[in-house]
Amino acid sequence: MMYYGKQFYDKYKNYILFNKNIIIAGTVALVVGMFFTEFYSQYTKNNFLNSITTLTVEYGIYIPLFALFFYFDNKSKYIDPLSGKNNYTNIKNDIIKLFTIFSVSEIIYAVLKVSIHFQLMQISFEPYQASTIGSFTAWFIFLVIINMGAKIVKLFKT
């Protein structure tokens, strides 16, 4: 059984680490977003503004954390083994691929997250509940789309 688990991990290691980075960064952003939306709701009753502002705060945490985690997991790919210097071609290619798949996925995530968050607050859900439900629902769809995108743009060449 361990052999098959190791074989599976070796085959999908890059995707597993990629999703791990998304989930960890997203979880941190979610927790901060839950506290922020609750705090912000005390100062304004505008549910749409609350939804948009919370999304902005979440992105401010999520994107830098994901970038940091992704770089550390893939650092060896960006260093030329012969010279020991950064391979800027690989870095540039991956940034373009990541930008491509994140652009599409994040637009879908943002529209879903804000829509769900706003609608739930309109029907009197607590702000932190609306934020959490909106995030989890949008995350599920986001993860499916971003993994399909990573496969399409060949982010992880084998």
mmCIF file with all atom_site columns, C-alpha atoms in Angstrom:
data_model
loop_
_atom_site.group_PDB
_atom_site.id
_atom_site.type_symbol
_atom_site.label_atom_id
_atom_site.label_alt_id
_atom_site.label_comp_id
_atom_site.label_asym_id
_atom_site.label_entity_id
_atom_site.label_seq_id
_atom_site.pdbx_PDB_ins_code
_atom_site.Cartn_x
_atom_site.Cartn_y
_atom_site.Cartn_z
_atom_site.occupancy
_atom_site.B_iso_or_equiv
_atom_site.pdbx_formal_charge
_atom_site.auth_seq_id
_atom_site.auth_comp_id
_atom_site.auth_asym_id
_atom_site.auth_atom_id
_atom_site.pdbx_PDB_model_num
ATOM 1   C CA . MET A 1 1   ? 0.000   0.000  0.000   1.00 0.00 ? 1   MET A CA 1
ATOM 2   C CA . MET A 1 2   ? 2.858   2.388  0.812   1.00 0.00 ? 2   MET A CA 1
ATOM 3   C CA . TYR A 1 3   ? 4.328   1.717  -2.624  1.00 0.00 ? 3   TYR A CA 1
ATOM 4   C CA . TYR A 1 4   ? 1.172   2.891  -4.386  1.00 0.00 ? 4   TYR A CA 1
ATOM 5   C CA . GLY A 1 5   ? 0.930   5.944  -2.144  1.00 0.00 ? 5   GLY A CA 1
ATOM 6   C CA . LYS A 1 6   ? 4.538   6.863  -2.886  1.00 0.00 ? 6   LYS A CA 1
ATOM 7   C CA . GLN A 1 7   ? 4.018   6.226  -6.583  1.00 0.00 ? 7   GLN A CA 1
ATOM 8   C CA . PHE A 1 8   ? 0.909   8.446  -6.582  1.00 0.00 ? 8   PHE A CA 1
ATOM 9   C CA . TYR A 1 9   ? 2.726   11.198 -4.683  1.00 0.00 ? 9   TYR A CA 1
ATOM 10  C CA . ASP A 1 10  ? 5.710   11.091 -7.025  1.00 0.00 ? 10  ASP A CA 1
ATOM 11  C CA . LYS A 1 11  ? 3.455   11.317 -10.069 1.00 0.00 ? 11  LYS A CA 1
ATOM 12  C CA . TYR A 1 12  ? 1.339   14.217 -8.748  1.00 0.00 ? 12  TYR A CA 1
ATOM 13  C CA . LYS A 1 13  ? 3.826   15.882 -6.383  1.00 0.00 ? 13  LYS A CA 1
ATOM 14  C CA . ASN A 1 14  ? 3.745   19.258 -8.136  1.00 0.00 ? 14  ASN A CA 1
ATOM 15  C CA . TYR A 1 15  ? -0.055  19.387 -8.157  1.00 0.00 ? 15  TYR A CA 1
ATOM 16  C CA . ILE A 1 16  ? -0.228  18.310 -4.519  1.00 0.00 ? 16  ILE A CA 1
ATOM 17  C CA . LEU A 1 17  ? 2.227   21.038 -3.476  1.00 0.00 ? 17  LEU A CA 1
ATOM 18  C CA . PHE A 1 18  ? 0.446   23.578 -5.710  1.00 0.00 ? 18  PHE A CA 1
ATOM 19  C CA . ASN A 1 19  ? -2.901  22.826 -4.056  1.00 0.00 ? 19  ASN A CA 1
ATOM 20  C CA . LYS A 1 20  ? -1.297  22.777 -0.605  1.00 0.00 ? 20  LYS A CA 1
ATOM 21  C CA . ASN A 1 21  ? 0.009   26.291 -1.221  1.00 0.00 ? 21  ASN A CA 1
ATOM 22  C CA . ILE A 1 22  ? -3.388  27.502 -2.419  1.00 0.00 ? 22  ILE A CA 1
ATOM 23  C CA . ILE A 1 23  ? -5.175  25.942 0.563   1.00 0.00 ? 23  ILE A CA 1
ATOM 24  C CA . ILE A 1 24  ? -2.753  27.249 3.204   1.00 0.00 ? 24  ILE A CA 1
ATOM 25  C CA . ALA A 1 25  ? -2.663  30.782 1.776   1.00 0.00 ? 25  ALA A CA 1
ATOM 26  C CA . GLY A 1 26  ? -6.420  30.691 1.230   1.00 0.00 ? 26  GLY A CA 1
ATOM 27  C CA . THR A 1 27  ? -7.087  29.505 4.778   1.00 0.00 ? 27  THR A CA 1
ATOM 28  C CA . VAL A 1 28  ? -5.046  32.336 6.261   1.00 0.00 ? 28  VAL A CA 1
ATOM 29  C CA . ALA A 1 29  ? -6.860  34.816 3.999   1.00 0.00 ? 29  ALA A CA 1
ATOM 30  C CA . LEU A 1 30  ? -10.227 33.280 4.949   1.00 0.00 ? 30  LEU A CA 1
ATOM 31  C CA . VAL A 1 31  ? -9.596  33.636 8.681   1.00 0.00 ? 31  VAL A CA 1
ATOM 32  C CA . VAL A 1 32  ? -8.446  37.231 8.318   1.00 0.00 ? 32  VAL A CA 1
ATOM 33  C CA . GLY A 1 33  ? -11.403 37.900 5.999   1.00 0.00 ? 33  GLY A CA 1
ATOM 34  C CA . MET A 1 34  ? -13.863 36.515 8.552   1.00 0.00 ? 34  MET A CA 1
ATOM 35  C CA . PHE A 1 35  ? -12.562 38.819 11.258  1.00 0.00 ? 35  PHE A CA 1
ATOM 36  C CA . PHE A 1 36  ? -12.341 41.770 8.890   1.00 0.00 ? 36  PHE A CA 1
ATOM 37  C CA . THR A 1 37  ? -15.900 41.416 7.545   1.00 0.00 ? 37  THR A CA 1
ATOM 38  C CA . GLU A 1 38  ? -17.275 41.243 11.069  1.00 0.00 ? 38  GLU A CA 1
ATOM 39  C CA . PHE A 1 39  ? -15.241 44.282 12.130  1.00 0.00 ? 39  PHE A CA 1
ATOM 40  C CA . TYR A 1 40  ? -16.096 46.241 8.982   1.00 0.00 ? 40  TYR A CA 1
ATOM 41  C CA . SER A 1 41  ? -19.829 45.524 9.321   1.00 0.00 ? 41  SER A CA 1
ATOM 42  C CA . GLN A 1 42  ? -19.827 47.557 12.532  1.00 0.00 ? 42  GLN A CA 1
ATOM 43  C CA . TYR A 1 43  ? -18.855 50.670 10.567  1.00 0.00 ? 43  TYR A CA 1
ATOM 44  C CA . THR A 1 44  ? -21.062 50.351 7.508   1.00 0.00 ? 44  THR A CA 1
ATOM 45  C CA . LYS A 1 45  ? -24.310 48.650 6.683   1.00 0.00 ? 45  LYS A CA 1
ATOM 46  C CA . ASN A 1 46  ? -23.501 48.576 2.962   1.00 0.00 ? 46  ASN A CA 1
ATOM 47  C CA . ASN A 1 47  ? -23.316 44.827 2.315   1.00 0.00 ? 47  ASN A CA 1
ATOM 48  C CA . PHE A 1 48  ? -21.892 45.179 -1.188  1.00 0.00 ? 48  PHE A CA 1
ATOM 49  C CA . LEU A 1 49  ? -19.061 47.428 0.015   1.00 0.00 ? 49  LEU A CA 1
ATOM 50  C CA . ASN A 1 50  ? -18.389 44.968 2.823   1.00 0.00 ? 50  ASN A CA 1
ATOM 51  C CA . SER A 1 51  ? -18.155 42.093 0.325   1.00 0.00 ? 51  SER A CA 1
ATOM 52  C CA . ILE A 1 52  ? -15.799 43.954 -2.019  1.00 0.00 ? 52  ILE A CA 1
ATOM 53  C CA . THR A 1 53  ? -13.579 45.273 0.773   1.00 0.00 ? 53  THR A CA 1
ATOM 54  C CA . THR A 1 54  ? -13.318 41.853 2.389   1.00 0.00 ? 54  THR A CA 1
ATOM 55  C CA . LEU A 1 55  ? -12.317 40.331 -0.951  1.00 0.00 ? 55  LEU A CA 1
ATOM 56  C CA . THR A 1 56  ? -9.601  42.991 -1.337  1.00 0.00 ? 56  THR A CA 1
ATOM 57  C CA . VAL A 1 57  ? -8.218  42.276 2.132   1.00 0.00 ? 57  VAL A CA 1
ATOM 58  C CA . GLU A 1 58  ? -8.223  38.538 1.423   1.00 0.00 ? 58  GLU A CA 1
ATOM 59  C CA . TYR A 1 59  ? -6.302  39.058 -1.834  1.00 0.00 ? 59  TYR A CA 1
ATOM 60  C CA . GLY A 1 60  ? -3.773  41.249 -0.032  1.00 0.00 ? 60  GLY A CA 1
ATOM 61  C CA . ILE A 1 61  ? -2.929  38.283 2.161   1.00 0.00 ? 61  ILE A CA 1
ATOM 62  C CA . TYR A 1 62  ? -3.523  35.381 -0.211  1.00 0.00 ? 62  TYR A CA 1
ATOM 63  C CA . ILE A 1 63  ? -1.435  36.411 -3.236  1.00 0.00 ? 63  ILE A CA 1
ATOM 64  C CA . PRO A 1 64  ? 1.856   37.210 -1.441  1.00 0.00 ? 64  PRO A CA 1
ATOM 65  C CA . LEU A 1 65  ? 1.577   34.082 0.725   1.00 0.00 ? 65  LEU A CA 1
ATOM 66  C CA . PHE A 1 66  ? 0.864   31.843 -2.252  1.00 0.00 ? 66  PHE A CA 1
ATOM 67  C CA . ALA A 1 67  ? 3.754   33.360 -4.233  1.00 0.00 ? 67  ALA A CA 1
ATOM 68  C CA . LEU A 1 68  ? 6.143   32.793 -1.339  1.00 0.00 ? 68  LEU A CA 1
ATOM 69  C CA . PHE A 1 69  ? 5.046   29.184 -0.799  1.00 0.00 ? 69  PHE A CA 1
ATOM 70  C CA . PHE A 1 70  ? 5.100   28.414 -4.526  1.00 0.00 ? 70  PHE A CA 1
ATOM 71  C CA . TYR A 1 71  ? 8.610   29.809 -4.897  1.00 0.00 ? 71  TYR A CA 1
ATOM 72  C CA . PHE A 1 72  ? 9.960   27.792 -1.963  1.00 0.00 ? 72  PHE A CA 1
ATOM 73  C CA . ASP A 1 73  ? 8.405   24.570 -3.251  1.00 0.00 ? 73  ASP A CA 1
ATOM 74  C CA . ASN A 1 74  ? 9.816   25.124 -6.746  1.00 0.00 ? 74  ASN A CA 1
ATOM 75  C CA . LYS A 1 75  ? 13.071  26.908 -5.923  1.00 0.00 ? 75  LYS A CA 1
ATOM 76  C CA . SER A 1 76  ? 15.260  24.164 -7.387  1.00 0.00 ? 76  SER A CA 1
ATOM 77  C CA . LYS A 1 77  ? 13.521  24.586 -10.733 1.00 0.00 ? 77  LYS A CA 1
ATOM 78  C CA . TYR A 1 78  ? 14.585  28.235 -10.874 1.00 0.00 ? 78  TYR A CA 1
ATOM 79  C CA . ILE A 1 79  ? 18.291  27.740 -10.202 1.00 0.00 ? 79  ILE A CA 1
ATOM 80  C CA . ASP A 1 80  ? 20.647  26.621 -12.942 1.00 0.00 ? 80  ASP A CA 1
ATOM 81  C CA . PRO A 1 81  ? 22.430  23.526 -11.583 1.00 0.00 ? 81  PRO A CA 1
ATOM 82  C CA . LEU A 1 82  ? 25.654  24.303 -13.461 1.00 0.00 ? 82  LEU A CA 1
ATOM 83  C CA . SER A 1 83  ? 26.141  27.952 -12.550 1.00 0.00 ? 83  SER A CA 1
ATOM 84  C CA . GLY A 1 84  ? 24.048  28.130 -9.370  1.00 0.00 ? 84  GLY A CA 1
ATOM 85  C CA . LYS A 1 85  ? 22.435  31.336 -10.651 1.00 0.00 ? 85  LYS A CA 1
ATOM 86  C CA . ASN A 1 86  ? 18.758  32.091 -11.117 1.00 0.00 ? 86  ASN A CA 1
ATOM 87  C CA . ASN A 1 87  ? 17.279  30.827 -14.369 1.00 0.00 ? 87  ASN A CA 1
ATOM 88  C CA . TYR A 1 88  ? 15.189  33.842 -15.289 1.00 0.00 ? 88  TYR A CA 1
ATOM 89  C CA . THR A 1 89  ? 13.724  32.099 -18.330 1.00 0.00 ? 89  THR A CA 1
ATOM 90  C CA . ASN A 1 90  ? 12.050  29.467 -16.137 1.00 0.00 ? 90  ASN A CA 1
ATOM 91  C CA . ILE A 1 91  ? 10.918  32.121 -13.679 1.00 0.00 ? 91  ILE A CA 1
ATOM 92  C CA . LYS A 1 92  ? 9.443   34.271 -16.454 1.00 0.00 ? 92  LYS A CA 1
ATOM 93  C CA . ASN A 1 93  ? 7.714   31.300 -18.115 1.00 0.00 ? 93  ASN A CA 1
ATOM 94  C CA . ASP A 1 94  ? 6.128   30.180 -14.846 1.00 0.00 ? 94  ASP A CA 1
ATOM 95  C CA . ILE A 1 95  ? 5.015   33.707 -13.959 1.00 0.00 ? 95  ILE A CA 1
ATOM 96  C CA . ILE A 1 96  ? 3.278   33.987 -17.341 1.00 0.00 ? 96  ILE A CA 1
ATOM 97  C CA . LYS A 1 97  ? 1.608   30.590 -16.893 1.00 0.00 ? 97  LYS A CA 1
ATOM 98  C CA . LEU A 1 98  ? 0.565   31.396 -13.309 1.00 0.00 ? 98  LEU A CA 1
ATOM 99  C CA . PHE A 1 99  ? -0.759  34.789 -14.368 1.00 0.00 ? 99  PHE A CA 1
ATOM 100 C CA . THR A 1 100 ? -2.788  33.148 -17.123 1.00 0.00 ? 100 THR A CA 1
ATOM 101 C CA . ILE A 1 101 ? -4.428  30.496 -14.972 1.00 0.00 ? 101 ILE A CA 1
ATOM 102 C CA . PHE A 1 102 ? -4.895  32.763 -11.980 1.00 0.00 ? 102 PHE A CA 1
ATOM 103 C CA . SER A 1 103 ? -6.484  35.497 -14.099 1.00 0.00 ? 103 SER A CA 1
ATOM 104 C CA . VAL A 1 104 ? -9.300  33.265 -15.266 1.00 0.00 ? 104 VAL A CA 1
ATOM 105 C CA . SER A 1 105 ? -9.693  31.418 -11.970 1.00 0.00 ? 105 SER A CA 1
ATOM 106 C CA . GLU A 1 106 ? -9.588  34.523 -9.801  1.00 0.00 ? 106 GLU A CA 1
ATOM 107 C CA . ILE A 1 107 ? -12.198 36.342 -11.875 1.00 0.00 ? 107 ILE A CA 1
ATOM 108 C CA . ILE A 1 108 ? -14.548 33.410 -11.408 1.00 0.00 ? 108 ILE A CA 1
ATOM 109 C CA . TYR A 1 109 ? -13.649 33.198 -7.707  1.00 0.00 ? 109 TYR A CA 1
ATOM 110 C CA . ALA A 1 110 ? -14.158 36.928 -7.137  1.00 0.00 ? 110 ALA A CA 1
ATOM 111 C CA . VAL A 1 111 ? -17.544 37.044 -8.861  1.00 0.00 ? 111 VAL A CA 1
ATOM 112 C CA . LEU A 1 112 ? -18.783 33.977 -6.977  1.00 0.00 ? 112 LEU A CA 1
ATOM 113 C CA . LYS A 1 113 ? -17.371 35.066 -3.613  1.00 0.00 ? 113 LYS A CA 1
ATOM 114 C CA . VAL A 1 114 ? -18.776 38.586 -3.750  1.00 0.00 ? 114 VAL A CA 1
ATOM 115 C CA . SER A 1 115 ? -22.145 37.427 -5.096  1.00 0.00 ? 115 SER A CA 1
ATOM 116 C CA . ILE A 1 116 ? -22.624 34.743 -2.480  1.00 0.00 ? 116 ILE A CA 1
ATOM 117 C CA . HIS A 1 117 ? -21.285 36.919 0.358   1.00 0.00 ? 117 HIS A CA 1
ATOM 118 C CA . PHE A 1 118 ? -23.555 39.800 -0.645  1.00 0.00 ? 118 PHE A CA 1
ATOM 119 C CA . GLN A 1 119 ? -26.661 37.641 -1.118  1.00 0.00 ? 119 GLN A CA 1
ATOM 120 C CA . LEU A 1 120 ? -26.197 35.898 2.232   1.00 0.00 ? 120 LEU A CA 1
ATOM 121 C CA . MET A 1 121 ? -25.772 39.216 4.034   1.00 0.00 ? 121 MET A CA 1
ATOM 122 C CA . GLN A 1 122 ? -28.922 40.475 2.296   1.00 0.00 ? 122 GLN A CA 1
ATOM 123 C CA . ILE A 1 123 ? -30.904 37.606 3.845   1.00 0.00 ? 123 ILE A CA 1
ATOM 124 C CA . SER A 1 124 ? -29.487 38.398 7.314   1.00 0.00 ? 124 SER A CA 1
ATOM 125 C CA . PHE A 1 125 ? -26.626 35.943 7.686   1.00 0.00 ? 125 PHE A CA 1
ATOM 126 C CA . GLU A 1 126 ? -23.942 37.111 10.079  1.00 0.00 ? 126 GLU A CA 1
ATOM 127 C CA . PRO A 1 127 ? -21.050 38.716 8.163   1.00 0.00 ? 127 PRO A CA 1
ATOM 128 C CA . TYR A 1 128 ? -18.518 36.062 9.176   1.00 0.00 ? 128 TYR A CA 1
ATOM 129 C CA . GLN A 1 129 ? -20.938 33.292 8.118   1.00 0.00 ? 129 GLN A CA 1
ATOM 130 C CA . ALA A 1 130 ? -21.582 34.936 4.761   1.00 0.00 ? 130 ALA A CA 1
ATOM 131 C CA . SER A 1 131 ? -17.860 35.368 4.179   1.00 0.00 ? 131 SER A CA 1
ATOM 132 C CA . THR A 1 132 ? -17.070 31.765 5.127   1.00 0.00 ? 132 THR A CA 1
ATOM 133 C CA . ILE A 1 133 ? -19.831 30.191 3.039   1.00 0.00 ? 133 ILE A CA 1
ATOM 134 C CA . GLY A 1 134 ? -19.007 32.420 0.078   1.00 0.00 ? 134 GLY A CA 1
ATOM 135 C CA . SER A 1 135 ? -15.317 31.598 0.319   1.00 0.00 ? 135 SER A CA 1
ATOM 136 C CA . PHE A 1 136 ? -15.761 27.836 0.594   1.00 0.00 ? 136 PHE A CA 1
ATOM 137 C CA . THR A 1 137 ? -18.215 27.660 -2.279  1.00 0.00 ? 137 THR A CA 1
ATOM 138 C CA . ALA A 1 138 ? -16.056 29.841 -4.518  1.00 0.00 ? 138 ALA A CA 1
ATOM 139 C CA . TRP A 1 139 ? -12.910 27.942 -3.444  1.00 0.00 ? 139 TRP A CA 1
ATOM 140 C CA . PHE A 1 140 ? -14.293 24.619 -4.557  1.00 0.00 ? 140 PHE A CA 1
ATOM 141 C CA . ILE A 1 141 ? -15.015 25.894 -8.060  1.00 0.00 ? 141 ILE A CA 1
ATOM 142 C CA . PHE A 1 142 ? -11.742 27.851 -8.113  1.00 0.00 ? 142 PHE A CA 1
ATOM 143 C CA . LEU A 1 143 ? -9.674  24.751 -7.279  1.00 0.00 ? 143 LEU A CA 1
ATOM 144 C CA . VAL A 1 144 ? -11.265 22.750 -10.068 1.00 0.00 ? 144 VAL A CA 1
ATOM 145 C CA . ILE A 1 145 ? -10.694 25.519 -12.609 1.00 0.00 ? 145 ILE A CA 1
ATOM 146 C CA . ILE A 1 146 ? -7.132  26.371 -11.562 1.00 0.00 ? 146 ILE A CA 1
ATOM 147 C CA . ASN A 1 147 ? -6.042  22.730 -11.666 1.00 0.00 ? 147 ASN A CA 1
ATOM 148 C CA . MET A 1 148 ? -7.551  22.320 -15.106 1.00 0.00 ? 148 MET A CA 1
ATOM 149 C CA . GLY A 1 149 ? -5.759  25.517 -16.140 1.00 0.00 ? 149 GLY A CA 1
ATOM 150 C CA . ALA A 1 150 ? -2.432  24.270 -14.763 1.00 0.00 ? 150 ALA A CA 1
ATOM 151 C CA . LYS A 1 151 ? -2.847  21.135 -16.844 1.00 0.00 ? 151 LYS A CA 1
ATOM 152 C CA . ILE A 1 152 ? -3.801  23.100 -19.981 1.00 0.00 ? 152 ILE A CA 1
ATOM 153 C CA . VAL A 1 153 ? -0.861  25.549 -19.799 1.00 0.00 ? 153 VAL A CA 1
ATOM 154 C CA . LYS A 1 154 ? 1.493   22.728 -18.756 1.00 0.00 ? 154 LYS A CA 1
ATOM 155 C CA . LEU A 1 155 ? 2.642   24.499 -15.606 1.00 0.00 ? 155 LEU A CA 1
ATOM 156 C CA . PHE A 1 156 ? 4.297   21.316 -14.452 1.00 0.00 ? 156 PHE A CA 1
ATOM 157 C CA . LYS A 1 157 ? 6.040   19.707 -17.391 1.00 0.00 ? 157 LYS A CA 1
ATOM 158 C CA . THR A 1 158 ? 6.795   16.034 -16.929 1.00 0.00 ? 158 THR A CA 1
#
